[in-house]
Amino acid sequence: MTRSPAASESHAMRVAQLENVKVRFGKGNNAFLALDRTNLAVNPGDFVAMVGPSGCGKSTILKLVAGLLRPTEGNVFVAGREVGAERIGIGMAFQNPTMLPWLTIRENIMLPLKIVKPYAHTFARDKRTVFRDRAEDLLAKVGLTGFGDRRPWELSGGMLQRANLCRALIHSPKLLMLDEPFGALDQFTREELWSVLQELWMETMPTVFLVTHDLREAAFLASRILVMSARPGRVTEDRAVGFTRPRTLETTFEPEFAELTNDLRRMIVEARQI
Ligand SMILES: Nc1ncnc2c1ncn2[C@@H]1O[C@H](COP(=O)(O)OP(=O)(O)O)[C@@H](O)[C@H]1O
Ligand SMILES: [Mg+2]
């Protein structure tokens, strides 16, 4: 078989790669270009934040990488394979934690282990031992020791989002998709959770795609920030963020931090006026 080794190697090294991707919704007069010719290469351990006005295609990119949506044109590769060929471990968390109310917090967190390979086939055996330990370990890391037996309605929004992060990470995903996970939380809780997420990420270094409206959140957490604009959706800026880790709230008071968030704000305002 003749295959370009250079091309396949570059795909293999990347966690995710979008090549000339277009996504069009609807047909004929109703056709709508949600994402224009997008090229993107994400390496293992990248923490990518996506910012931009509502409707610019942030969630569309998440769905493409997760294999929930096919591109209209172009190619999407994840872990070196075209999406859909073979799934790699993906963890997800959204703005609404959607815990199942009839299960305890621990059972909710362990749910992915019941569903995804290779854990599912030993779930019945391991749920009271190693899987339970794994859940307890994560609960401790997010500051929820002792809350495993509670039901979701007994926890505050911030606590539920902590549990949500545990559930997204319980199966040690290589790829973590976060769509405005802290969007519904108050500023103080949100800033606490930035540090929690940073710590979790620094431990196993999964590749992260984080969608957020909060530019300080993007600057605090990300190693790369994609700025997007709408109509048609496209990436207009790909900015490396080099602040040393672990970043703290002190980092956010540095002049370079304010400079970065001001730059981002200006780019988004400009993009909205086009
Ligand atoms: N399944 C769909 N059918 C039609 N239009 C869609 C669909 N999903 C998203 N869109 C449109 O595509 C654009 C990008 O959506 P999305 O990626 O969700 O934006 P956001 O950046 O706010 O996450 C929006 O204008 C949205 O209305
Ligand atoms: Mg969205």
PDB file of C-alpha atoms and ligand atoms in Angstrom:
ATOM      1  CA  MET A   1       0.000   0.000   0.000  1.00  0.00           C
ATOM      2  CA  THR A   2       1.392   3.402  -0.896  1.00  0.00           C
ATOM      3  CA  ARG A   3       0.699   5.871   1.793  1.00  0.00           C
ATOM      4  CA  SER A   4       2.522   9.057   2.577  1.00  0.00           C
ATOM      5  CA  PRO A   5       4.449   8.240   5.779  1.00  0.00           C
ATOM      6  CA  ALA A   6       4.855  11.919   6.595  1.00  0.00           C
ATOM      7  CA  ALA A   7       1.115  12.503   6.505  1.00  0.00           C
ATOM      8  CA  SER A   8       0.179   9.466   8.585  1.00  0.00           C
ATOM      9  CA  GLU A   9       2.871  10.220  11.155  1.00  0.00           C
ATOM     10  CA  SER A  10       1.718  13.786  11.584  1.00  0.00           C
ATOM     11  CA  HIS A  11      -1.834  12.531  12.166  1.00  0.00           C
ATOM     12  CA  ALA A  12      -0.620   9.891  14.598  1.00  0.00           C
ATOM     13  CA  MET A  13       1.192  12.412  16.772  1.00  0.00           C
ATOM     14  CA  ARG A  14      -1.827  14.642  16.992  1.00  0.00           C
ATOM     15  CA  VAL A  15      -4.715  14.086  19.305  1.00  0.00           C
ATOM     16  CA  ALA A  16      -7.030  15.911  16.972  1.00  0.00           C
ATOM     17  CA  GLN A  17      -6.648  17.359  13.526  1.00  0.00           C
ATOM     18  CA  LEU A  18      -9.141  19.214  11.369  1.00  0.00           C
ATOM     19  CA  GLU A  19      -8.213  19.597   7.693  1.00  0.00           C
ATOM     20  CA  ASN A  20     -10.134  22.077   5.559  1.00  0.00           C
ATOM     21  CA  VAL A  21     -13.276  21.332   7.485  1.00  0.00           C
ATOM     22  CA  LYS A  22     -16.574  22.919   6.552  1.00  0.00           C
ATOM     23  CA  VAL A  23     -19.846  22.258   8.317  1.00  0.00           C
ATOM     24  CA  ARG A  24     -23.063  23.274   6.610  1.00  0.00           C
ATOM     25  CA  PHE A  25     -26.473  22.857   8.199  1.00  0.00           C
ATOM     26  CA  GLY A  26     -29.699  22.828   6.186  1.00  0.00           C
ATOM     27  CA  LYS A  27     -30.190  22.697   2.412  1.00  0.00           C
ATOM     28  CA  GLY A  28     -30.846  25.052  -0.490  1.00  0.00           C
ATOM     29  CA  ASN A  29     -31.940  28.529   0.582  1.00  0.00           C
ATOM     30  CA  ASN A  30     -31.817  27.474   4.202  1.00  0.00           C
ATOM     31  CA  ALA A  31     -28.212  26.265   3.981  1.00  0.00           C
ATOM     32  CA  PHE A  32     -26.070  27.779   6.691  1.00  0.00           C
ATOM     33  CA  LEU A  33     -22.295  27.631   6.893  1.00  0.00           C
ATOM     34  CA  ALA A  34     -21.661  27.006  10.594  1.00  0.00           C
ATOM     35  CA  LEU A  35     -17.938  26.407  10.157  1.00  0.00           C
ATOM     36  CA  ASP A  36     -15.820  27.626   7.252  1.00  0.00           C
ATOM     37  CA  ARG A  37     -12.562  25.990   6.070  1.00  0.00           C
ATOM     38  CA  THR A  38     -11.029  25.201   9.423  1.00  0.00           C
ATOM     39  CA  ASN A  39      -7.559  23.794   9.984  1.00  0.00           C
ATOM     40  CA  LEU A  40      -6.517  22.844  13.444  1.00  0.00           C
ATOM     41  CA  ALA A  41      -3.878  20.554  14.924  1.00  0.00           C
ATOM     42  CA  VAL A  42      -4.000  19.702  18.610  1.00  0.00           C
ATOM     43  CA  ASN A  43      -1.118  17.885  20.291  1.00  0.00           C
ATOM     44  CA  PRO A  44      -1.179  15.542  23.295  1.00  0.00           C
ATOM     45  CA  GLY A  45      -1.558  17.501  26.521  1.00  0.00           C
ATOM     46  CA  ASP A  46      -2.691  20.733  24.851  1.00  0.00           C
ATOM     47  CA  PHE A  47      -5.227  22.668  26.882  1.00  0.00           C
ATOM     48  CA  VAL A  48      -7.202  24.467  24.198  1.00  0.00           C
ATOM     49  CA  ALA A  49      -9.764  27.117  25.080  1.00  0.00           C
ATOM     50  CA  MET A  50     -12.232  28.330  22.462  1.00  0.00           C
ATOM     51  CA  VAL A  51     -13.706  31.790  22.810  1.00  0.00           C
ATOM     52  CA  GLY A  52     -15.925  33.811  20.482  1.00  0.00           C
ATOM     53  CA  PRO A  53     -19.424  35.168  20.060  1.00  0.00           C
ATOM     54  CA  SER A  54     -22.440  32.957  20.400  1.00  0.00           C
ATOM     55  CA  GLY A  55     -23.050  30.893  17.270  1.00  0.00           C
ATOM     56  CA  CYS A  56     -19.476  30.998  15.920  1.00  0.00           C
ATOM     57  CA  GLY A  57     -19.130  27.219  15.917  1.00  0.00           C
ATOM     58  CA  LYS A  58     -17.432  26.390  19.226  1.00  0.00           C
ATOM     59  CA  SER A  59     -19.764  23.530  20.107  1.00  0.00           C
ATOM     60  CA  THR A  60     -19.639  22.408  16.473  1.00  0.00           C
ATOM     61  CA  ILE A  61     -15.869  21.885  16.781  1.00  0.00           C
ATOM     62  CA  LEU A  62     -16.377  19.928  20.018  1.00  0.00           C
ATOM     63  CA  LYS A  63     -18.960  17.717  18.309  1.00  0.00           C
ATOM     64  CA  LEU A  64     -16.692  17.118  15.306  1.00  0.00           C
ATOM     65  CA  VAL A  65     -13.829  15.978  17.533  1.00  0.00           C
ATOM     66  CA  ALA A  66     -16.131  13.841  19.689  1.00  0.00           C
ATOM     67  CA  GLY A  67     -17.425  12.127  16.543  1.00  0.00           C
ATOM     68  CA  LEU A  68     -20.984  13.325  17.158  1.00  0.00           C
ATOM     69  CA  LEU A  69     -21.034  15.277  13.906  1.00  0.00           C
ATOM     70  CA  ARG A  70     -19.531  14.641  10.455  1.00  0.00           C
ATOM     71  CA  PRO A  71     -17.948  17.471   8.471  1.00  0.00           C
ATOM     72  CA  THR A  72     -19.696  18.503   5.240  1.00  0.00           C
ATOM     73  CA  GLU A  73     -16.255  18.854   3.661  1.00  0.00           C
ATOM     74  CA  GLY A  74     -12.733  18.071   4.821  1.00  0.00           C
ATOM     75  CA  ASN A  75     -11.375  15.562   7.306  1.00  0.00           C
ATOM     76  CA  VAL A  76     -11.361  15.146  11.055  1.00  0.00           C
ATOM     77  CA  PHE A  77      -8.744  12.903  12.615  1.00  0.00           C
ATOM     78  CA  VAL A  78      -8.670  11.914  16.267  1.00  0.00           C
ATOM     79  CA  ALA A  79      -5.677   9.990  17.620  1.00  0.00           C
ATOM     80  CA  GLY A  80      -4.466   9.523  14.051  1.00  0.00           C
ATOM     81  CA  ARG A  81      -7.650   7.917  12.774  1.00  0.00           C
ATOM     82  CA  GLU A  82     -10.561   9.367  10.949  1.00  0.00           C
ATOM     83  CA  VAL A  83     -13.313  10.012  13.481  1.00  0.00           C
ATOM     84  CA  GLY A  84     -15.659   7.093  13.877  1.00  0.00           C
ATOM     85  CA  ALA A  85     -13.046   4.487  12.926  1.00  0.00           C
ATOM     86  CA  GLU A  86     -12.128   3.846  16.539  1.00  0.00           C
ATOM     87  CA  ARG A  87     -13.040   5.808  19.599  1.00  0.00           C
ATOM     88  CA  ILE A  88     -10.449   6.961  22.071  1.00  0.00           C
ATOM     89  CA  GLY A  89     -11.470   7.669  25.640  1.00  0.00           C
ATOM     90  CA  ILE A  90     -13.380  10.934  25.753  1.00  0.00           C
ATOM     91  CA  GLY A  91     -14.680  12.637  28.885  1.00  0.00           C
ATOM     92  CA  MET A  92     -17.315  15.355  28.691  1.00  0.00           C
ATOM     93  CA  ALA A  93     -18.793  17.972  30.988  1.00  0.00           C
ATOM     94  CA  PHE A  94     -21.341  20.650  30.174  1.00  0.00           C
ATOM     95  CA  GLN A  95     -22.838  23.684  31.868  1.00  0.00           C
ATOM     96  CA  ASN A  96     -25.649  21.583  33.303  1.00  0.00           C
ATOM     97  CA  PRO A  97     -24.156  18.660  35.281  1.00  0.00           C
ATOM     98  CA  THR A  98     -27.210  16.409  34.549  1.00  0.00           C
ATOM     99  CA  MET A  99     -26.703  13.954  37.395  1.00  0.00           C
ATOM    100  CA  LEU A 100     -29.200  11.086  37.572  1.00  0.00           C
ATOM    101  CA  PRO A 101     -31.281  11.953  40.677  1.00  0.00           C
ATOM    102  CA  TRP A 102     -31.975   8.358  41.715  1.00  0.00           C
ATOM    103  CA  LEU A 103     -28.269   7.524  41.967  1.00  0.00           C
ATOM    104  CA  THR A 104     -25.813   8.663  44.629  1.00  0.00           C
ATOM    105  CA  ILE A 105     -23.007  11.058  43.690  1.00  0.00           C
ATOM    106  CA  ARG A 106     -20.543   8.125  43.712  1.00  0.00           C
ATOM    107  CA  GLU A 107     -22.796   6.042  41.449  1.00  0.00           C
ATOM    108  CA  ASN A 108     -23.183   8.995  39.093  1.00  0.00           C
ATOM    109  CA  ILE A 109     -19.418   9.429  38.946  1.00  0.00           C
ATOM    110  CA  MET A 110     -18.880   5.727  38.252  1.00  0.00           C
ATOM    111  CA  LEU A 111     -21.434   5.676  35.433  1.00  0.00           C
ATOM    112  CA  PRO A 112     -18.901   5.977  32.559  1.00  0.00           C
ATOM    113  CA  LEU A 113     -17.104   2.882  33.919  1.00  0.00           C
ATOM    114  CA  LYS A 114     -20.363   0.959  33.527  1.00  0.00           C
ATOM    115  CA  ILE A 115     -20.652   2.044  29.906  1.00  0.00           C
ATOM    116  CA  VAL A 116     -17.249   2.432  28.226  1.00  0.00           C
ATOM    117  CA  LYS A 117     -14.636  -0.115  27.226  1.00  0.00           C
ATOM    118  CA  PRO A 118     -12.509  -1.592  28.683  1.00  0.00           C
ATOM    119  CA  TYR A 119     -14.127  -1.004  32.080  1.00  0.00           C
ATOM    120  CA  ALA A 120     -17.700  -2.074  31.365  1.00  0.00           C
ATOM    121  CA  HIS A 121     -17.059  -5.828  31.356  1.00  0.00           C
ATOM    122  CA  THR A 122     -15.520  -5.831  34.840  1.00  0.00           C
ATOM    123  CA  PHE A 123     -17.904  -3.252  36.295  1.00  0.00           C
ATOM    124  CA  ALA A 124     -19.977  -5.762  38.280  1.00  0.00           C
ATOM    125  CA  ARG A 125     -16.791  -7.109  39.869  1.00  0.00           C
ATOM    126  CA  ASP A 126     -14.878  -3.868  40.416  1.00  0.00           C
ATOM    127  CA  LYS A 127     -17.610  -1.429  41.400  1.00  0.00           C
ATOM    128  CA  ARG A 128     -17.185  -2.172  45.100  1.00  0.00           C
ATOM    129  CA  THR A 129     -13.377  -2.189  45.065  1.00  0.00           C
ATOM    130  CA  VAL A 130     -11.016  -0.555  42.573  1.00  0.00           C
ATOM    131  CA  PHE A 131     -13.660   1.535  40.785  1.00  0.00           C
ATOM    132  CA  ARG A 132     -15.048   2.735  44.082  1.00  0.00           C
ATOM    133  CA  ASP A 133     -11.536   3.655  45.232  1.00  0.00           C
ATOM    134  CA  ARG A 134     -10.999   5.547  42.020  1.00  0.00           C
ATOM    135  CA  ALA A 135     -14.221   7.515  42.574  1.00  0.00           C
ATOM    136  CA  GLU A 136     -13.264   8.269  46.198  1.00  0.00           C
ATOM    137  CA  ASP A 137      -9.823   9.398  45.094  1.00  0.00           C
ATOM    138  CA  LEU A 138     -11.314  11.865  42.595  1.00  0.00           C
ATOM    139  CA  LEU A 139     -13.908  13.079  45.132  1.00  0.00           C
ATOM    140  CA  ALA A 140     -11.042  13.839  47.513  1.00  0.00           C
ATOM    141  CA  LYS A 141      -9.154  15.753  44.822  1.00  0.00           C
ATOM    142  CA  VAL A 142     -12.102  18.058  44.144  1.00  0.00           C
ATOM    143  CA  GLY A 143     -12.828  18.564  47.844  1.00  0.00           C
ATOM    144  CA  LEU A 144     -15.903  16.321  48.105  1.00  0.00           C
ATOM    145  CA  THR A 145     -14.655  13.686  50.541  1.00  0.00           C
ATOM    146  CA  GLY A 146     -17.651  12.246  52.386  1.00  0.00           C
ATOM    147  CA  PHE A 147     -20.226  13.292  49.773  1.00  0.00           C
ATOM    148  CA  GLY A 148     -20.193  10.062  47.743  1.00  0.00           C
ATOM    149  CA  ASP A 149     -23.355   8.706  49.391  1.00  0.00           C
ATOM    150  CA  ARG A 150     -25.355  11.907  48.949  1.00  0.00           C
ATOM    151  CA  ARG A 151     -27.944  12.395  46.228  1.00  0.00           C
ATOM    152  CA  PRO A 152     -27.457  15.108  43.596  1.00  0.00           C
ATOM    153  CA  TRP A 153     -30.195  17.388  45.015  1.00  0.00           C
ATOM    154  CA  GLU A 154     -28.334  17.600  48.316  1.00  0.00           C
ATOM    155  CA  LEU A 155     -25.371  19.374  46.672  1.00  0.00           C
ATOM    156  CA  SER A 156     -24.915  23.007  45.637  1.00  0.00           C
ATOM    157  CA  GLY A 157     -24.299  23.975  41.996  1.00  0.00           C
ATOM    158  CA  GLY A 158     -20.573  24.318  42.623  1.00  0.00           C
ATOM    159  CA  MET A 159     -20.390  20.911  44.327  1.00  0.00           C
ATOM    160  CA  LEU A 160     -22.318  19.297  41.478  1.00  0.00           C
ATOM    161  CA  GLN A 161     -19.895  20.760  38.964  1.00  0.00           C
ATOM    162  CA  ARG A 162     -16.989  19.336  41.019  1.00  0.00           C
ATOM    163  CA  ALA A 163     -18.695  15.930  40.846  1.00  0.00           C
ATOM    164  CA  ASN A 164     -19.258  16.488  37.138  1.00  0.00           C
ATOM    165  CA  LEU A 165     -15.485  16.888  36.626  1.00  0.00           C
ATOM    166  CA  CYS A 166     -14.942  13.605  38.504  1.00  0.00           C
ATOM    167  CA  ARG A 167     -17.423  11.841  36.228  1.00  0.00           C
ATOM    168  CA  ALA A 168     -15.709  13.271  33.136  1.00  0.00           C
ATOM    169  CA  LEU A 169     -12.330  11.952  34.349  1.00  0.00           C
ATOM    170  CA  ILE A 170     -13.213   8.614  35.991  1.00  0.00           C
ATOM    171  CA  HIS A 171     -12.280   6.528  32.928  1.00  0.00           C
ATOM    172  CA  SER A 172      -8.940   8.380  32.445  1.00  0.00           C
ATOM    173  CA  PRO A 173      -9.898   9.893  29.093  1.00  0.00           C
ATOM    174  CA  LYS A 174      -7.190  11.081  26.731  1.00  0.00           C
ATOM    175  CA  LEU A 175      -9.505  13.830  25.566  1.00  0.00           C
ATOM    176  CA  LEU A 176     -11.625  16.018  27.794  1.00  0.00           C
ATOM    177  CA  MET A 177     -14.414  18.114  26.259  1.00  0.00           C
ATOM    178  CA  LEU A 178     -15.745  20.912  28.442  1.00  0.00           C
ATOM    179  CA  ASP A 179     -18.555  23.095  27.092  1.00  0.00           C
ATOM    180  CA  GLU A 180     -18.938  26.094  29.419  1.00  0.00           C
ATOM    181  CA  PRO A 181     -18.668  23.854  32.492  1.00  0.00           C
ATOM    182  CA  PHE A 182     -18.601  26.780  34.941  1.00  0.00           C
ATOM    183  CA  GLY A 183     -20.982  29.074  33.069  1.00  0.00           C
ATOM    184  CA  ALA A 184     -23.794  28.827  35.604  1.00  0.00           C
ATOM    185  CA  LEU A 185     -21.641  29.385  38.701  1.00  0.00           C
ATOM    186  CA  ASP A 186     -20.946  32.546  40.662  1.00  0.00           C
ATOM    187  CA  GLN A 187     -17.562  34.216  40.174  1.00  0.00           C
ATOM    188  CA  PHE A 188     -15.992  32.949  43.435  1.00  0.00           C
ATOM    189  CA  THR A 189     -17.000  29.343  42.899  1.00  0.00           C
ATOM    190  CA  ARG A 190     -15.877  29.554  39.298  1.00  0.00           C
ATOM    191  CA  GLU A 191     -12.424  30.803  40.259  1.00  0.00           C
ATOM    192  CA  GLU A 192     -12.072  28.027  42.846  1.00  0.00           C
ATOM    193  CA  LEU A 193     -12.915  25.490  40.185  1.00  0.00           C
ATOM    194  CA  TRP A 194     -10.274  26.865  37.805  1.00  0.00           C
ATOM    195  CA  SER A 195      -7.627  25.710  40.291  1.00  0.00           C
ATOM    196  CA  VAL A 196      -9.365  22.372  40.828  1.00  0.00           C
ATOM    197  CA  LEU A 197      -9.497  21.727  37.088  1.00  0.00           C
ATOM    198  CA  GLN A 198      -5.891  22.867  36.612  1.00  0.00           C
ATOM    199  CA  GLU A 199      -4.717  20.420  39.282  1.00  0.00           C
ATOM    200  CA  LEU A 200      -6.677  17.526  37.793  1.00  0.00           C
ATOM    201  CA  TRP A 201      -5.309  18.338  34.354  1.00  0.00           C
ATOM    202  CA  MET A 202      -1.693  18.633  35.536  1.00  0.00           C
ATOM    203  CA  GLU A 203      -1.887  15.148  37.032  1.00  0.00           C
ATOM    204  CA  THR A 204      -2.668  13.133  33.906  1.00  0.00           C
ATOM    205  CA  MET A 205      -2.378  15.825  31.200  1.00  0.00           C
ATOM    206  CA  PRO A 206      -5.333  14.846  29.028  1.00  0.00           C
ATOM    207  CA  THR A 207      -5.892  16.998  25.969  1.00  0.00           C
ATOM    208  CA  VAL A 208      -8.620  19.495  26.805  1.00  0.00           C
ATOM    209  CA  PHE A 209     -11.061  21.424  24.643  1.00  0.00           C
ATOM    210  CA  LEU A 210     -12.712  24.069  26.793  1.00  0.00           C
ATOM    211  CA  VAL A 211     -15.463  26.320  25.474  1.00  0.00           C
ATOM    212  CA  THR A 212     -15.941  29.404  27.604  1.00  0.00           C
ATOM    213  CA  HIS A 213     -17.349  32.933  27.480  1.00  0.00           C
ATOM    214  CA  ASP A 214     -15.054  33.967  30.290  1.00  0.00           C
ATOM    215  CA  LEU A 215     -11.806  35.362  28.883  1.00  0.00           C
ATOM    216  CA  ARG A 216     -10.075  35.261  32.280  1.00  0.00           C
ATOM    217  CA  GLU A 217     -11.023  31.606  32.567  1.00  0.00           C
ATOM    218  CA  ALA A 218      -9.482  30.919  29.141  1.00  0.00           C
ATOM    219  CA  ALA A 219      -6.294  32.823  30.054  1.00  0.00           C
ATOM    220  CA  PHE A 220      -6.022  31.110  33.451  1.00  0.00           C
ATOM    221  CA  LEU A 221      -6.495  27.557  32.212  1.00  0.00           C
ATOM    222  CA  ALA A 222      -5.427  27.258  28.606  1.00  0.00           C
ATOM    223  CA  SER A 223      -2.099  26.647  26.931  1.00  0.00           C
ATOM    224  CA  ARG A 224      -3.683  27.760  23.643  1.00  0.00           C
ATOM    225  CA  ILE A 225      -6.623  30.038  22.977  1.00  0.00           C
ATOM    226  CA  LEU A 226      -8.571  29.909  19.731  1.00  0.00           C
ATOM    227  CA  VAL A 227     -10.513  33.073  19.010  1.00  0.00           C
ATOM    228  CA  MET A 228     -13.434  32.500  16.673  1.00  0.00           C
ATOM    229  CA  SER A 229     -15.765  34.723  14.716  1.00  0.00           C
ATOM    230  CA  ALA A 230     -19.241  34.014  13.375  1.00  0.00           C
ATOM    231  CA  ARG A 231     -21.045  34.052   9.988  1.00  0.00           C
ATOM    232  CA  PRO A 232     -19.308  31.999   8.815  1.00  0.00           C
ATOM    233  CA  GLY A 233     -17.734  30.429  11.882  1.00  0.00           C
ATOM    234  CA  ARG A 234     -13.958  30.370  11.674  1.00  0.00           C
ATOM    235  CA  VAL A 235     -10.842  30.493  13.811  1.00  0.00           C
ATOM    236  CA  THR A 236      -9.306  33.963  13.554  1.00  0.00           C
ATOM    237  CA  GLU A 237      -6.514  33.635  16.097  1.00  0.00           C
ATOM    238  CA  ASP A 238      -4.557  30.813  17.707  1.00  0.00           C
ATOM    239  CA  ARG A 239      -2.678  32.239  20.679  1.00  0.00           C
ATOM    240  CA  ALA A 240      -0.178  30.361  22.874  1.00  0.00           C
ATOM    241  CA  VAL A 241      -0.475  31.111  26.601  1.00  0.00           C
ATOM    242  CA  GLY A 242       2.811  30.698  28.411  1.00  0.00           C
ATOM    243  CA  PHE A 243       2.154  31.638  32.055  1.00  0.00           C
ATOM    244  CA  THR A 244       3.977  29.202  34.334  1.00  0.00           C
ATOM    245  CA  ARG A 245       1.951  26.551  36.170  1.00  0.00           C
ATOM    246  CA  PRO A 246       0.401  26.072  38.511  1.00  0.00           C
ATOM    247  CA  ARG A 247      -1.292  29.383  37.852  1.00  0.00           C
ATOM    248  CA  THR A 248      -2.897  31.059  40.817  1.00  0.00           C
ATOM    249  CA  LEU A 249      -5.239  33.997  41.288  1.00  0.00           C
ATOM    250  CA  GLU A 250      -2.055  36.068  41.660  1.00  0.00           C
ATOM    251  CA  THR A 251      -1.340  35.249  38.020  1.00  0.00           C
ATOM    252  CA  THR A 252      -4.536  37.038  37.046  1.00  0.00           C
ATOM    253  CA  PHE A 253      -3.184  40.266  38.541  1.00  0.00           C
ATOM    254  CA  GLU A 254      -0.039  40.222  36.372  1.00  0.00           C
ATOM    255  CA  PRO A 255       0.100  42.933  33.693  1.00  0.00           C
ATOM    256  CA  GLU A 256       0.657  40.254  30.998  1.00  0.00           C
ATOM    257  CA  PHE A 257      -2.559  38.572  32.057  1.00  0.00           C
ATOM    258  CA  ALA A 258      -4.581  41.762  31.719  1.00  0.00           C
ATOM    259  CA  GLU A 259      -2.889  42.447  28.391  1.00  0.00           C
ATOM    260  CA  LEU A 260      -3.896  39.033  27.091  1.00  0.00           C
ATOM    261  CA  THR A 261      -7.532  39.264  28.194  1.00  0.00           C
ATOM    262  CA  ASN A 262      -7.759  42.803  26.748  1.00  0.00           C
ATOM    263  CA  ASP A 263      -6.368  41.555  23.418  1.00  0.00           C
ATOM    264  CA  LEU A 264      -8.903  38.741  23.366  1.00  0.00           C
ATOM    265  CA  ARG A 265     -11.751  41.106  24.190  1.00  0.00           C
ATOM    266  CA  ARG A 266     -10.734  43.467  21.391  1.00  0.00           C
ATOM    267  CA  MET A 267     -10.511  40.641  18.854  1.00  0.00           C
ATOM    268  CA  ILE A 268     -13.963  39.375  19.764  1.00  0.00           C
ATOM    269  CA  VAL A 269     -15.501  42.857  19.587  1.00  0.00           C
ATOM    270  CA  GLU A 270     -13.870  43.402  16.175  1.00  0.00           C
ATOM    271  CA  ALA A 271     -15.117  40.035  14.954  1.00  0.00           C
ATOM    272  CA  ARG A 272     -18.664  40.914  15.985  1.00  0.00           C
ATOM    273  CA  GLN A 273     -18.605  44.118  13.950  1.00  0.00           C
ATOM    274  CA  ILE A 274     -17.741  42.380  10.674  1.00  0.00           C
TER     275      ILE A 274
HETATM  276  N1  LIG B   1     -28.030  20.827  14.188  1.00  0.00           N
HETATM  277  C1  LIG B   1     -28.059  22.094  13.734  1.00  0.00           C
HETATM  278  N2  LIG B   1     -28.888  22.462  12.744  1.00  0.00           N
HETATM  279  C2  LIG B   1     -28.892  23.725  12.254  1.00  0.00           C
HETATM  280  N3  LIG B   1     -28.076  24.697  12.698  1.00  0.00           N
HETATM  281  C3  LIG B   1     -27.218  24.397  13.685  1.00  0.00           C
HETATM  282  C4  LIG B   1     -27.166  23.085  14.260  1.00  0.00           C
HETATM  283  N4  LIG B   1     -26.197  23.084  15.237  1.00  0.00           N
HETATM  284  C5  LIG B   1     -25.705  24.343  15.256  1.00  0.00           C
HETATM  285  N5  LIG B   1     -26.307  25.124  14.331  1.00  0.00           N
HETATM  286  C6  LIG B   1     -25.978  26.533  14.038  1.00  0.00           C
HETATM  287  O1  LIG B   1     -24.604  26.617  13.734  1.00  0.00           O
HETATM  288  C7  LIG B   1     -24.006  27.747  14.335  1.00  0.00           C
HETATM  289  C8  LIG B   1     -22.869  27.329  15.246  1.00  0.00           C
HETATM  290  O2  LIG B   1     -23.427  26.636  16.373  1.00  0.00           O
HETATM  291  P1  LIG B   1     -22.587  26.281  17.676  1.00  0.00           P
HETATM  292  O3  LIG B   1     -21.376  25.524  17.270  1.00  0.00           O
HETATM  293  O4  LIG B   1     -23.516  25.611  18.608  1.00  0.00           O
HETATM  294  O5  LIG B   1     -22.181  27.725  18.195  1.00  0.00           O
HETATM  295  P2  LIG B   1     -21.468  28.153  19.580  1.00  0.00           P
HETATM  296  O6  LIG B   1     -20.209  28.841  19.173  1.00  0.00           O
HETATM  297  O7  LIG B   1     -22.417  29.122  20.222  1.00  0.00           O
HETATM  298  O8  LIG B   1     -21.261  26.912  20.386  1.00  0.00           O
HETATM  299  C9  LIG B   1     -25.128  28.482  15.069  1.00  0.00           C
HETATM  300  O9  LIG B   1     -25.598  29.526  14.262  1.00  0.00           O
HETATM  301  C10 LIG B   1     -26.194  27.425  15.256  1.00  0.00           C
HETATM  302  O10 LIG B   1     -27.484  28.002  15.278  1.00  0.00           O
HETATM  303 MG    MG B   2     -22.080  26.314  22.220  1.00  0.00          MG
END
